[in-house]
Amino acid sequence: MASGRNGFPRGPNLRNSSSFKSKLPPSSTVRRSIPGALGAVSGRVRVAVRLRPQNAEELEADADFADCVELQPELKRLKLRKNNWDSDTYEFDEVLTEYASQKRVYEVVAKPVVESVLEGYNGTVMAYGQTGTGKTYTLGRLGDEDTSARGIMVRSLEDIFSNISQETDTVTVSYLQLYMETIQDLLNPANDNISIVEDQKTGDVSLPGATVVEIRDQQSFVELLRIGEAHRFAANTKLNTESSRSHAILMVQVRRSVLGRENDFTSEHDVSSNGVNNFKPPIIRKGKLVVVDLAGSERIHKSGSEGHMLEEAKSINLSLSALGKCINALAENSAHVPVRDSKLTRLLKDSFGGTSRTSLVITIGPSPRHRAETASTILFGQRAMKVENMLKIKEEFDYKSLSKRLEIQIEKLTAENERLQKACEDEVERIKLEAQKQISEAERDCAEALKEEKMKCQMDYMESIKQLEEKWMLNQTKHASNGFIGTSHAAEGGMPSGNDEVSELKKLLQNEVQQRKAAELEIKNLKDCLLKSMKPELAGGNADIFNLQKMLEEESQQRKKLEEEVIVLRHQLSQLTLEASQTTSCPDRSRTGNGFVGLDSVSSLRHLQFKDASDGERPSISNLHEKVGLHKILSLLESDDPNVRIHAVKVVANLAAEANQAKIVEAGGLSSLLMLLRSYEDETIRRIAAGAVANLAMNEFNQELIMAQGGICLLAMTASDAEDPQTLRMVAGAVANLCGNDKLQTRLRSEGGIKALLGMVRSRHPDVLSQVARGIANFAKCESRAATQAFANLGTKHGRSLLIEDGALPWIVQNANNEASLIRRHVELALCHLAQHEVNANDLISGGALWELVRISRDCSRDDIRALACRTLTSSPTFVAELRRLRIEV
Ligand code: ADP
Ligand code: MG
């Protein structure tokens, strides 16, 4: 017969024959049920039989008799001899011979039960047998002196302690004695009438009045057992009874937290893991081990015969006989099991026919004298083997511990949350600051880049608009001229250019001049002829007079020539003196400012004058004009000899740069100089004369005189004829000086002054352009001043600028950004003055000046001009509107 895992046989139970149930339920391979579920496993009550060795008395008394039992442990059979030739054979779950060690008995009888208890089942280990057969020996030996003698109680607790966790699991113990239907507390003797309480719902029985001691280790358990035994002994002495008459009941409650351990592990190591498992309450398994050391079974049969008090005998027997009845009823599957008949059966309700794993050890002695008791015991065991229990795990959710754990977790999480929140806030703050910093940096960079880009775009935009407008203008002009050419072409059948016309005119002019010269020659010839024809008639007295007159004339001519030569020589001498002194002195000469210096000789003279003045020497030119006389020098301006004229005009020019201006003007020098401009085609003379006029024109009084004598016309004429840039420079300088006079504005313009200035820009010489620019700036300034005054005094609005009227604007716009800073400054100033008057605004816009004004307002290196441009642009409604239209910001 195969042995089961727990050492119990699986095969059928035999009793001689097949009178026993042949099929027993399978061994208790504990099947784990779903936590909290009511799943149950069938578990038959296991029964082992243990034979006590012969004691000393038996050895002697039974020496001549054979033992009444014969064991066949390998077959798990026991033979009970009826007589010498007959015996009954019984099969048990385990047959333990007199040699069986306590260890083996524990392993076979109790260990499977203890294992079940550790897994959450109830378990019962009970010893049944005649007094003195070894029930207490089997269950309750402490093994103080010999550890191998330890009984099932001590070994069970040892096993339990080695399988539980001290942290999560608990072991509690109660130790009781049942005597005469009274339950006494062996751990607290005062507690001598403990009542059994039954749960109406579940039917579970409990002893709320019993002392429950939690024990932590084996040692304290042994101590507890010792105390219990002492109390049992004392109680029995007091009651005048024997321990064999009472039932001793040890109750061990093992409470294990199964999933709780796993959950605790999770919660300790990972606070943030809030898995579903974490909210599951831990499972508590409550296994209860009941070890029952029954009173001796012989009392049932022998109590009366041995003269015990009837009452006592009844009471002692009551519990055991009730147990027997219950076992019988259960073994026979009776409908009624009289559990409530005794306290013992009530207490063992779960152990037999309940949910407990139950193991029964029946103890027998070998003596044939006690054969009847032995047979009775064997029969009890055989019936008990038929009792089926339905093992049920005792599990429940530990909500208390879950709640406690969750509370701890909540506290932990609250703290963690606070910490994280703080850290998060700090981080957010830090990121915010960082971001703000970056944003402001980016904004700054962006604004700068944008500003730059915008500026560039606006400049490009302005430039392209300007170009477009120029192109448009050009196209307009072309268009217009094409129309004109078209008509002339139609009329003349050809396409003569402007130049052709000019050369044709020139030719005509030359012809005219030649014809005039020829006519003059003819007139002269005719005169000579007339004289010759008259001569013979006058040959008498008149001939002498005529000759004398002629001689006189020649003489005076001669004298005049000599005088002139003297002056020229003197002038040359003074020039030489000057040059000689120049070579040794500083050559610094100024051409700047309004002081207009026309010639090298003039500046040399100035220099010389300055030097002479400081040295106390007499200036040579002054010397010259004092010696010769200003009138004489001026008269030489009209000399027939061009050489004389040149020297004379140089002298005058030099004098005009000196403090002699008033004298020169008084003596009619200005008229002479103007006359030179008018009469002579020689450009050198004109240049020098213009220089002299320019110098005189520095004075306001002289300016008026020049105007009064038609000087502006003469200057304009010179300007149109001259080709030498230096001549043009002188003329432009003279006009520029005149332009600075408030009173002369209208006349200057009406007599062609502005046009003359603009005409001179054909010479691209910077010196000329610079003077032109100065003239225009002067004019614009005076005009602006006049307009402001007119508005302030009379409230009248000035008409648009004469400069614009005369077409100066294109040149102004073109040169507003001239490379030469001097020109640029003058033009910029002129533009600003023009722009100050709203009446000019539209012309300036259409003329493209707005762009230049914008540029000036941004780029001009001179703060005052830049500010002026800005002010002008922002104060003029027309400009403001236009700028807005063009989306330009100033
Ligand atoms: P019970 O409790 O059944 O009345 P006990 O356990 O008190 O019997 O045993 C009676 C006596 O027999 C004791 O002295 C005990 O030491 C002895 N005894 C019992 N069983 C054995 C055994 N298996 N081996 C040796 N001695 C035993
Ligand atoms: Mg005993």
mmCIF file of C-alpha atoms and ligand atoms in Angstrom, residues 50-53 55 97-98 100 102 129-138 141 244 293-294 296 363, ligand 1:
data_model
loop_
_atom_site.group_PDB
_atom_site.id
_atom_site.type_symbol
_atom_site.label_atom_id
_atom_site.label_comp_id
_atom_site.label_asym_id
_atom_site.label_seq_id
_atom_site.Cartn_x
_atom_site.Cartn_y
_atom_site.Cartn_z
ATOM 1 C CA ARG A 50 1.156 3.653 19.430
ATOM 2 C CA LEU A 51 2.213 0.801 21.607
ATOM 3 C CA ARG A 52 3.848 1.600 24.918
ATOM 4 C CA PRO A 53 6.751 -0.626 25.876
ATOM 5 C CA ASN A 55 6.918 -1.251 32.054
ATOM 6 C CA THR A 97 5.813 0.186 17.745
ATOM 7 C CA GLU A 98 7.177 0.420 21.234
ATOM 8 C CA ALA A 100 9.101 4.388 17.746
ATOM 9 C CA GLN A 102 9.230 10.697 19.737
ATOM 10 C CA GLY A 129 -6.173 5.660 25.391
ATOM 11 C CA GLN A 130 -6.235 3.961 28.719
ATOM 12 C CA THR A 131 -4.487 5.725 31.588
ATOM 13 C CA GLY A 132 -0.827 4.917 31.673
ATOM 14 C CA THR A 133 -0.528 4.021 28.000
ATOM 15 C CA GLY A 134 1.529 7.096 27.151
ATOM 16 C CA LYS A 135 -0.885 9.870 26.049
ATOM 17 C CA THR A 136 0.882 12.498 28.074
ATOM 18 C CA TYR A 137 4.215 10.936 27.193
ATOM 19 C CA THR A 138 3.362 11.302 23.511
ATOM 20 C CA ARG A 141 6.793 15.676 27.412
ATOM 21 C CA SER A 244 -5.768 11.272 34.219
ATOM 22 C CA ASP A 293 -4.663 15.038 26.034
ATOM 23 C CA LEU A 294 -7.824 13.137 26.947
ATOM 24 C CA GLY A 296 -8.042 7.899 30.465
ATOM 25 C CA THR A 363 -2.160 4.664 22.817
HETATM 26 P P1 ADP B 1 -1.171 8.343 30.321
HETATM 27 O O1 ADP B 1 -0.889 9.780 30.168
HETATM 28 O O2 ADP B 1 -1.705 7.744 29.143
HETATM 29 O O3 ADP B 1 -1.836 8.074 31.521
HETATM 30 P P2 ADP B 1 1.640 8.382 30.711
HETATM 31 O O4 ADP B 1 2.094 9.172 29.585
HETATM 32 O O5 ADP B 1 1.555 9.076 31.995
HETATM 33 O O6 ADP B 1 0.255 7.683 30.447
HETATM 34 O O7 ADP B 1 2.583 7.145 30.837
HETATM 35 C C1 ADP B 1 2.616 6.289 31.836
HETATM 36 C C2 ADP B 1 4.022 5.822 32.035
HETATM 37 O O8 ADP B 1 4.504 5.102 30.960
HETATM 38 C C3 ADP B 1 4.976 6.924 32.252
HETATM 39 O O9 ADP B 1 5.857 6.612 33.246
HETATM 40 C C4 ADP B 1 5.698 7.011 30.965
HETATM 41 O O10 ADP B 1 6.984 7.482 31.144
HETATM 42 C C5 ADP B 1 5.693 5.631 30.484
HETATM 43 N N1 ADP B 1 5.608 5.528 29.042
HETATM 44 C C6 ADP B 1 4.548 5.729 28.319
HETATM 45 N N2 ADP B 1 4.809 5.547 27.031
HETATM 46 C C7 ADP B 1 6.100 5.220 26.947
HETATM 47 C C8 ADP B 1 6.964 4.883 25.864
HETATM 48 N N3 ADP B 1 6.567 4.913 24.584
HETATM 49 N N4 ADP B 1 8.263 4.584 26.109
HETATM 50 C C9 ADP B 1 8.696 4.545 27.408
HETATM 51 N N5 ADP B 1 7.923 4.839 28.463
HETATM 52 C C10 ADP B 1 6.615 5.183 28.241
#
